[in-house]
């Protein structure tokens, strides 16, 4: 299968088998919860090649391939990736992630997508695993490929992986995003779902109706990019209304921002009414606020933009008390880096992302993503949110808690990868812990003796439309992965 929306040069990049697979993956829509078509395509391909294919009870794929000649006595390795991708697009991009292919193209040293996320997270890792399954000239021992579902939206695939499904003793996770770094640990996390009950009143028919939009922010991965100081559209919107709602006599009718709890929100909108006499002051305050933000965020958000537009007059607006509780709740909600790690220099220990805000008939929902390398750090942020919600009259529920992956300095496979990297590139790789949710921590529960490591190419700005993958590092990652497979020891 070829993708007519990808650059014709994509499948000519090195290594060709990997990029050919990535082109196929881009052609088949596969956002979280919609991986079935891609899974079916991979299953059919594997069965044509007489590879063993298992689909477990939650939809994960396990594909097995026998060892190449002379490698039968090696330990079994499972190469792991996830099937789904994060669906994010620019506001002016017309794209249905459940129907439309990703338009990937080559821009110098990078592969990018036109106006959407690229899906190199984790499509490159998946492509490498499938390319190895299809190859006849790559040396490896007994091999398994594990492709999990729903990693980006709750890790239900990793949660649902049962004991005794895998035969491997070693797992190579392909979901890291920096060449030259070997990951041996990751943060755990939990979703915080806040519901604030609200009450409505009739809108004043003499008031004007407008929408304030914040757009042009970079967004990005709520773990990998959280330390970069990027603007959070939900927080910035709440900041404006906290400062000016009373002054302007605003009455909110709708508040919406962000679309995923694990993506830093790039856009947010608030519709409201205000007295006619306050329109000039509104325009002044918005212009002043934009100047303030452009000064504060000049380095991180050069394309930030605030705009006011007419909207349909609403029938209902929030009562004054509900509006005040909502504004103060979001304005006071913690966001960003909470603490840096004392043990791993330069790595975030705990963070919080105010990811999604939405309005319904009886409540406003705020969904946050909490991450921490240590359980106590996560628990402390949970207690802060609990306290804040009690003060605001809101309810918070914590769901989908998943453990971190505790580093093992004595990991044999980590030593193999490190030594292999040094022998190929004549430099030491960095041994790292990532402030993001790799599935490795969840795999440890059903497979406590699994020896794990995570590697990958350089991917910039995952979980946002600026996502890109560096072409050269894909080749370096591929070379390293093949060399590691050849060095796996005997059982």
Coordinates of C-alpha atoms in Angstrom, one line a residue:
X1 CA 0.0 0.0 0.0
X2 CA 1.3 3.4 -0.9
X3 CA 0.1 6.8 0.3
X4 CA -0.5 9.3 -2.4
X5 CA -0.3 12.1 0.2
X6 CA 3.3 11.4 1.2
X7 CA 6.3 12.7 -0.6
X8 CA 7.6 10.4 -3.4
X9 CA 11.0 10.5 -1.8
X10 CA 10.0 9.1 1.6
X11 CA 10.4 5.5 0.7
X12 CA 13.8 6.2 -0.8
X13 CA 15.3 7.2 2.5
X14 CA 17.7 4.9 4.5
X15 CA 16.8 2.4 5.6
X16 CA 14.3 1.7 2.8
X17 CA 12.4 -1.2 4.5
X18 CA 11.7 1.0 7.5
X19 CA 10.5 4.0 5.5
X20 CA 8.5 1.9 3.2
X21 CA 6.6 0.6 6.2
X22 CA 6.2 4.1 7.6
X23 CA 4.7 5.2 4.4
X24 CA 2.1 2.4 4.7
X25 CA 1.4 3.3 8.3
X26 CA 0.8 7.0 7.3
X27 CA -1.7 5.8 4.7
X28 CA -3.9 4.0 7.2
X29 CA -5.7 6.2 9.9
X30 CA -4.7 5.0 13.4
X31 CA -5.5 7.5 16.1
X32 CA -6.0 6.1 19.6
X33 CA -9.2 3.9 19.8
X34 CA -9.1 3.6 16.0
X35 CA -6.3 1.2 15.4
X36 CA -8.3 -1.7 13.9
X37 CA -7.7 -1.0 10.2
X38 CA -3.9 -0.8 10.7
X39 CA -3.9 -3.9 12.9
X40 CA -5.8 -5.8 10.3
X41 CA -3.4 -4.7 7.6
X42 CA -0.4 -5.9 9.7
X43 CA -2.1 -9.2 10.5
X44 CA -2.8 -10.0 6.9
X45 CA 0.7 -9.1 5.9
X46 CA 2.2 -11.3 8.7
X47 CA 0.0 -14.3 7.8
X48 CA 1.0 -14.1 4.2
X49 CA 4.6 -14.7 5.4
X50 CA 3.6 -17.6 7.7
X51 CA 4.5 -15.6 10.8
X52 CA 2.7 -16.5 14.0
X53 CA 0.1 -13.9 14.9
X54 CA -1.8 -13.5 18.1
X55 CA -4.4 -10.9 18.9
X56 CA -5.0 -10.8 22.7
X57 CA -8.2 -9.9 24.5
X58 CA -7.6 -6.1 24.4
X59 CA -6.3 -6.0 20.8
X60 CA -2.6 -6.1 21.2
X61 CA -0.7 -7.8 18.4
X62 CA 2.1 -10.4 19.1
X63 CA 3.9 -11.6 16.1
X64 CA 6.6 -14.3 16.3
X65 CA 9.5 -15.0 13.9
X66 CA 12.0 -17.9 14.2
X67 CA 15.7 -17.3 14.7
X68 CA 17.9 -16.9 11.7
X69 CA 20.4 -19.8 11.0
X70 CA 23.0 -20.1 13.7
X71 CA 21.1 -17.9 16.2
X72 CA 18.7 -20.4 17.6
X73 CA 20.3 -20.6 21.0
X74 CA 20.0 -16.8 21.7
X75 CA 17.6 -15.4 24.3
X76 CA 14.2 -14.4 22.9
X77 CA 13.8 -10.7 22.4
X78 CA 10.5 -8.8 22.0
X79 CA 10.6 -5.5 20.1
X80 CA 7.8 -3.3 21.4
X81 CA 5.9 -0.4 19.9
X82 CA 2.4 1.0 20.0
X83 CA -0.1 1.0 17.2
X84 CA -1.8 4.4 17.9
X85 CA -0.8 8.0 17.3
X86 CA -1.9 11.3 18.8
X87 CA -4.4 13.2 16.6
X88 CA -3.6 16.9 16.7
X89 CA -3.9 19.4 13.9
X90 CA -3.7 23.1 13.3
X91 CA -7.0 25.0 13.4
X92 CA -7.0 25.8 9.7
X93 CA -6.2 22.3 8.7
X94 CA -9.2 20.2 7.3
X95 CA -8.4 16.6 8.4
X96 CA -10.3 13.7 9.8
X97 CA -7.9 11.4 11.7
X98 CA -10.3 8.5 11.5
X99 CA -10.5 8.7 7.7
X100 CA -7.7 10.8 6.2
X101 CA -4.1 9.7 5.6
X102 CA -1.2 11.6 7.1
X103 CA 0.5 13.8 4.6
X104 CA 4.2 13.2 5.3
X105 CA 6.9 15.0 3.4
X106 CA 10.7 15.5 3.5
X107 CA 11.9 18.9 4.5
X108 CA 15.7 18.8 4.4
X109 CA 17.0 16.7 7.3
X110 CA 13.5 16.1 8.7
X111 CA 10.3 14.3 7.9
X112 CA 7.2 16.3 8.8
X113 CA 3.4 16.3 8.3
X114 CA 1.3 19.0 6.6
X115 CA -0.7 20.6 9.4
X116 CA -1.1 17.5 11.6
X117 CA 0.9 15.3 13.9
X118 CA 3.2 13.0 12.0
X119 CA 2.8 9.8 14.0
X120 CA 6.5 9.1 14.1
X121 CA 5.7 8.6 17.8
X122 CA 5.6 5.6 17.6
X123 CA 5.3 4.9 13.9
X124 CA 9.1 4.8 13.4
X125 CA 9.5 2.2 16.1
X126 CA 6.6 0.1 14.7
X127 CA 8.1 0.4 11.2
X128 CA 11.5 -0.9 12.4
X129 CA 9.9 -3.9 14.1
X130 CA 7.9 -4.8 11.0
X131 CA 10.8 -4.3 8.7
X132 CA 12.9 -6.8 10.7
X133 CA 10.0 -9.3 10.6
X134 CA 9.9 -9.0 6.8
X135 CA 13.7 -9.2 6.3
X136 CA 15.7 -12.2 5.3
X137 CA 19.2 -10.7 5.7
X138 CA 19.1 -9.6 9.3
X139 CA 20.7 -11.8 12.0
X140 CA 18.6 -12.3 15.1
X141 CA 17.6 -14.9 17.7
X142 CA 14.0 -15.9 18.4
X143 CA 12.0 -12.8 17.9
X144 CA 8.7 -11.4 19.1
X145 CA 7.1 -8.1 18.1
X146 CA 4.5 -6.6 20.5
X147 CA 2.3 -3.8 19.2
X148 CA 0.0 -2.4 21.9
X149 CA -3.2 -0.5 21.4
X150 CA -4.3 2.8 23.0
X151 CA -0.9 3.9 24.4
X152 CA -1.6 7.6 23.9
X153 CA -5.1 7.6 25.4
X154 CA -4.7 5.5 28.5
X155 CA -2.3 2.6 27.9
X156 CA -5.2 0.1 28.0
X157 CA -3.1 -2.2 25.8
X158 CA -0.3 -2.4 28.3
X159 CA -2.7 -2.6 31.2
X160 CA -4.4 -5.5 29.5
X161 CA -1.3 -7.5 28.6
X162 CA -1.6 -10.9 30.4
X163 CA 1.1 -13.1 31.9
X164 CA 2.4 -16.0 29.7
X165 CA 1.6 -14.2 26.4
X166 CA 5.3 -13.3 25.9
X167 CA 8.1 -15.8 25.7
X168 CA 10.9 -13.2 25.6
X169 CA 13.5 -12.5 28.4
X170 CA 14.5 -9.2 26.9
X171 CA 12.3 -6.2 25.8
X172 CA 13.4 -3.4 23.5
X173 CA 11.0 -0.5 23.7
X174 CA 11.2 1.8 20.6
X175 CA 9.3 4.8 22.0
X176 CA 12.2 7.0 23.0
X177 CA 12.8 10.2 21.1
X178 CA 16.4 11.2 21.2
X179 CA 19.3 9.5 19.4
X180 CA 22.3 9.0 21.5
X181 CA 20.3 8.4 24.7
X182 CA 19.4 5.0 26.2
X183 CA 16.4 5.1 28.5
X184 CA 16.2 2.9 31.5
X185 CA 13.3 4.5 33.4
X186 CA 10.2 6.6 33.0
X187 CA 7.6 8.5 34.9
X188 CA 4.3 7.1 36.1
X189 CA 1.1 9.1 35.8
X190 CA -2.6 9.5 36.5
X191 CA -5.5 11.4 34.9
X192 CA -7.2 13.9 37.1
X193 CA -10.8 14.6 36.0
X194 CA -12.3 17.6 37.7
X195 CA -16.0 18.4 37.5
X196 CA -17.2 21.8 38.6
X197 CA -21.0 22.1 39.0
X198 CA -22.3 25.3 37.4
X199 CA -25.6 27.1 37.3
X200 CA -27.0 29.3 34.5
X201 CA -29.1 32.4 34.1
X202 CA -30.8 34.1 31.1
X203 CA -28.4 36.2 29.1
X204 CA -29.1 39.9 28.8
X205 CA -30.5 40.4 25.3
X206 CA -29.1 44.0 25.2
X207 CA -25.5 42.7 25.7
X208 CA -23.0 42.0 22.9
X209 CA -21.8 38.4 22.3
X210 CA -18.1 37.7 21.5
X211 CA -15.6 34.9 21.5
X212 CA -12.0 35.3 22.7
X213 CA -9.6 32.9 21.0
X214 CA -6.0 32.1 22.0
X215 CA -4.1 30.3 19.2
X216 CA -0.7 29.9 17.6
X217 CA 0.9 28.2 20.6
X218 CA 3.3 25.3 20.0
X219 CA 1.7 22.8 22.3
X220 CA 3.6 19.5 22.4
X221 CA 4.0 16.4 24.6
X222 CA 2.9 17.1 28.2
X223 CA 5.9 15.1 29.5
X224 CA 8.8 15.5 27.1
X225 CA 8.1 19.2 26.4
X226 CA 6.7 20.3 29.8
X227 CA 10.0 21.9 30.9
X228 CA 10.3 24.2 27.9
X229 CA 8.0 26.9 29.3
X230 CA 5.5 26.8 26.5
X231 CA 2.2 28.6 27.0
X232 CA -0.9 26.6 28.1
X233 CA -3.9 28.0 26.3
X234 CA -6.3 27.0 29.0
X235 CA -4.2 28.7 31.7
X236 CA -3.7 31.8 29.7
X237 CA -7.4 32.2 29.0
X238 CA -8.2 31.8 32.7
X239 CA -5.5 34.4 33.5
X240 CA -7.2 37.0 31.3
X241 CA -10.6 36.4 32.8
X242 CA -9.3 36.4 36.3
X243 CA -7.9 39.8 35.7
X244 CA -10.7 41.4 33.7
X245 CA -14.1 39.5 33.9
X246 CA -15.5 41.7 36.7
X247 CA -14.0 44.9 35.3
X248 CA -15.7 44.3 31.9
X249 CA -18.9 42.9 33.2
X250 CA -18.4 39.6 31.2
X251 CA -20.8 36.7 31.5
X252 CA -19.4 33.4 30.1
X253 CA -21.5 31.2 28.0
X254 CA -19.0 28.6 26.7
X255 CA -15.4 27.7 27.6
X256 CA -13.4 25.2 25.5
X257 CA -9.7 24.4 25.3
X258 CA -7.3 21.6 24.4
X259 CA -8.3 18.2 23.1
X260 CA -6.0 15.6 24.9
X261 CA -4.9 15.4 28.5
X262 CA -1.3 14.5 27.4
X263 CA -0.8 17.3 24.9
X264 CA -0.1 20.9 26.0
X265 CA -3.1 22.8 24.8
X266 CA -2.4 25.1 21.8
X267 CA -5.8 26.7 21.4
X268 CA -8.7 27.8 23.7
X269 CA -11.9 29.7 23.2
X270 CA -14.3 31.5 25.5
X271 CA -17.6 32.9 24.4
X272 CA -19.3 35.6 26.6
X273 CA -21.6 38.6 26.7
X274 CA -20.8 42.1 27.8
X275 CA -22.4 45.6 27.9
X276 CA -22.1 47.6 24.8
X277 CA -20.4 50.4 26.6
X278 CA -17.5 48.0 27.5
X279 CA -16.5 46.9 24.0
X280 CA -13.8 49.5 23.6
X281 CA -12.3 48.6 27.0
X282 CA -12.5 44.9 26.0
X283 CA -10.4 45.5 22.9
X284 CA -7.9 47.5 24.9
X285 CA -7.5 44.8 27.6
X286 CA -7.1 42.1 25.0
X287 CA -4.4 44.1 23.1
X288 CA -2.6 44.8 26.4
X289 CA -2.8 41.2 27.4
X290 CA -1.4 40.1 24.1
X291 CA 1.5 42.5 24.5
X292 CA 2.2 41.1 28.0
X293 CA 2.2 37.5 26.7
X294 CA 4.3 38.3 23.7
X295 CA 6.9 39.8 26.0
X296 CA 6.8 37.0 28.6
X297 CA 6.8 34.2 26.0
X298 CA 8.8 35.9 23.2
X299 CA 11.3 33.0 23.1
X300 CA 8.9 30.1 23.4
X301 CA 5.7 31.3 21.7
X302 CA 6.6 33.7 18.8
X303 CA 3.3 32.9 17.0
X304 CA 0.9 33.4 20.0
X305 CA -2.2 35.3 19.0
X306 CA -5.3 36.6 20.7
X307 CA -8.4 37.5 18.7
X308 CA -11.9 38.6 19.3
X309 CA -14.8 37.7 17.0
X310 CA -18.6 38.1 17.0
X311 CA -20.6 35.0 18.0
X312 CA -24.3 34.1 18.1
X313 CA -26.0 35.6 21.2
X314 CA -26.4 32.8 23.8
X315 CA -29.7 32.1 25.6
X316 CA -27.9 31.3 28.9
X317 CA -24.8 32.5 30.7
X318 CA -23.1 31.4 33.9
X319 CA -24.4 32.8 37.1
X320 CA -21.9 35.1 38.8
X321 CA -20.9 32.7 41.5
X322 CA -20.4 29.8 39.1
X323 CA -18.4 32.0 36.8
X324 CA -16.2 33.2 39.6
X325 CA -15.6 29.6 40.9
X326 CA -14.7 28.4 37.3
X327 CA -12.3 31.2 36.6
X328 CA -10.5 30.9 39.9
X329 CA -10.3 27.1 39.8
X330 CA -8.5 27.1 36.4
X331 CA -6.4 30.2 37.2
X332 CA -5.2 28.6 40.5
X333 CA -4.7 25.1 39.2
X334 CA -1.1 24.1 39.2
X335 CA 0.5 23.6 35.7
X336 CA 3.9 22.8 34.4
X337 CA 7.0 21.5 36.2
X338 CA 6.3 20.9 39.9
X339 CA 9.8 19.6 40.8
X340 CA 13.0 18.6 39.2
X341 CA 14.7 15.3 40.1
X342 CA 17.4 15.2 42.7
X343 CA 18.7 11.9 41.4
X344 CA 18.8 12.4 37.6
X345 CA 20.2 15.8 36.6
X346 CA 18.1 17.8 34.2
X347 CA 15.1 15.5 34.4
X348 CA 11.7 16.6 35.6
X349 CA 10.5 14.6 38.6
X350 CA 6.9 15.8 38.8
X351 CA 4.6 17.8 36.5
X352 CA 1.0 18.6 35.8
X353 CA -0.7 19.6 32.5
X354 CA -4.1 21.3 32.4
X355 CA -5.0 19.5 29.2
X356 CA -8.7 19.8 28.4
X357 CA -11.5 22.2 29.4
X358 CA -15.0 21.7 28.2
X359 CA -18.5 23.0 29.1
X360 CA -21.7 21.0 29.4
X361 CA -25.2 21.7 30.7
X362 CA -24.5 21.1 34.4
X363 CA -20.8 21.3 34.8
X364 CA -17.4 22.3 33.4
X365 CA -14.9 19.6 33.0
X366 CA -11.1 20.0 33.5
X367 CA -8.9 17.1 32.7
X368 CA -5.3 17.1 33.8
X369 CA -2.3 14.8 33.3
X370 CA -0.2 14.2 36.4
X371 CA 3.3 12.7 35.9
X372 CA 6.0 11.8 38.4
X373 CA 9.1 9.6 38.7
X374 CA 8.1 8.7 42.2
X375 CA 4.7 7.7 43.6
X376 CA 4.9 10.1 46.5
X377 CA 5.4 13.0 44.1
X378 CA 2.3 12.0 42.2
X379 CA 0.4 11.6 45.4
X380 CA 1.3 15.1 46.6
X381 CA 0.0 16.7 43.4
X382 CA -3.2 14.6 43.7
X383 CA -3.6 16.1 47.2
X384 CA -3.1 19.6 45.9
X385 CA -5.8 19.1 43.3
X386 CA -8.1 17.6 45.9
X387 CA -7.6 20.6 48.2
X388 CA -8.1 23.1 45.4
X389 CA -11.3 21.3 44.3
X390 CA -12.7 21.3 47.8
X391 CA -12.1 25.0 48.0
X392 CA -13.8 25.6 44.6
X393 CA -16.8 23.3 45.2
X394 CA -15.6 20.9 42.5
X395 CA -15.1 17.1 42.5
X396 CA -12.0 15.4 41.3
X397 CA -11.6 11.8 40.3
X398 CA -8.2 10.1 39.6
X399 CA -8.2 7.4 36.9
X400 CA -5.9 5.3 34.9
X401 CA -3.0 5.4 37.3
X402 CA 0.1 3.6 35.9
X403 CA 3.4 3.0 37.5
X404 CA 6.8 4.4 36.6
X405 CA 9.6 2.2 35.3
X406 CA 12.3 2.1 38.1
X407 CA 15.8 2.3 36.7
X408 CA 18.0 -0.8 37.0
X409 CA 21.7 0.1 36.8
X410 CA 22.6 -3.6 36.6
X411 CA 20.5 -4.3 33.5
X412 CA 22.3 -6.7 31.1
X413 CA 20.5 -5.4 28.0
X414 CA 21.2 -1.8 28.9
X415 CA 24.9 -2.7 29.1
X416 CA 24.7 -4.5 25.7
X417 CA 23.1 -1.5 24.1
X418 CA 25.6 0.9 25.6
X419 CA 28.6 -1.1 24.5
X420 CA 27.2 -1.6 21.1
X421 CA 26.5 2.1 20.6
X422 CA 30.1 2.9 21.7
X423 CA 31.6 0.4 19.3
X424 CA 29.6 1.8 16.4
X425 CA 29.8 5.5 17.0
X426 CA 32.9 5.8 19.1
X427 CA 31.2 7.9 21.7
X428 CA 29.3 7.1 24.9
X429 CA 25.5 7.3 24.9
X430 CA 23.7 9.0 27.7
X431 CA 21.9 6.8 30.1
X432 CA 18.6 8.5 30.8
X433 CA 15.2 8.5 32.5
X434 CA 12.4 10.1 30.6
X435 CA 9.6 12.2 32.0
X436 CA 6.9 10.5 29.9
X437 CA 4.8 7.4 30.2
X438 CA 6.5 4.5 28.5
X439 CA 4.7 1.2 28.8
X440 CA 7.7 -0.6 30.3
X441 CA 6.5 0.1 33.9
X442 CA 3.3 -1.7 33.2
X443 CA 5.0 -4.7 31.6
X444 CA 6.9 -5.3 34.8
X445 CA 3.8 -6.4 36.7
X446 CA 3.0 -9.5 34.5
X447 CA 6.7 -10.0 33.6
X448 CA 8.7 -9.0 36.6
X449 CA 11.9 -10.6 35.3
X450 CA 11.8 -8.9 31.9
X451 CA 15.0 -7.0 31.2
X452 CA 14.1 -3.8 29.4
X453 CA 15.6 -0.9 27.6
X454 CA 14.2 1.9 25.4
X455 CA 15.8 3.5 22.3
X456 CA 14.7 5.5 19.3
X457 CA 15.5 8.3 16.8
X458 CA 15.3 12.0 17.4
X459 CA 11.7 13.2 17.3
X460 CA 10.9 16.8 17.9
X461 CA 7.6 18.2 19.2
X462 CA 5.6 15.0 19.5
X463 CA 1.8 15.3 20.2
X464 CA 1.6 18.5 18.1
X465 CA 1.4 19.6 14.5
X466 CA 5.1 20.6 14.5
X467 CA 6.1 16.9 15.1
X468 CA 9.1 15.9 13.0
X469 CA 11.6 13.1 12.9
X470 CA 15.3 13.5 12.0
X471 CA 16.2 11.3 9.0
X472 CA 19.8 10.7 9.8
X473 CA 19.0 9.5 13.4
X474 CA 16.4 7.0 12.0
X475 CA 19.3 5.4 10.2
X476 CA 21.5 5.5 13.3
X477 CA 18.7 4.0 15.4
X478 CA 18.2 1.2 12.8
X479 CA 21.9 0.4 12.7
X480 CA 22.0 0.2 16.5
X481 CA 18.9 -2.0 16.8
X482 CA 20.2 -4.5 14.3
X483 CA 23.7 -4.7 15.9
X484 CA 22.1 -5.2 19.3
X485 CA 19.9 -8.1 18.0
X486 CA 23.1 -9.7 16.7
X487 CA 24.8 -9.4 20.1
X488 CA 22.0 -10.9 22.2
X489 CA 23.6 -13.6 24.4
X490 CA 22.8 -17.3 24.5
X491 CA 20.1 -18.6 26.9

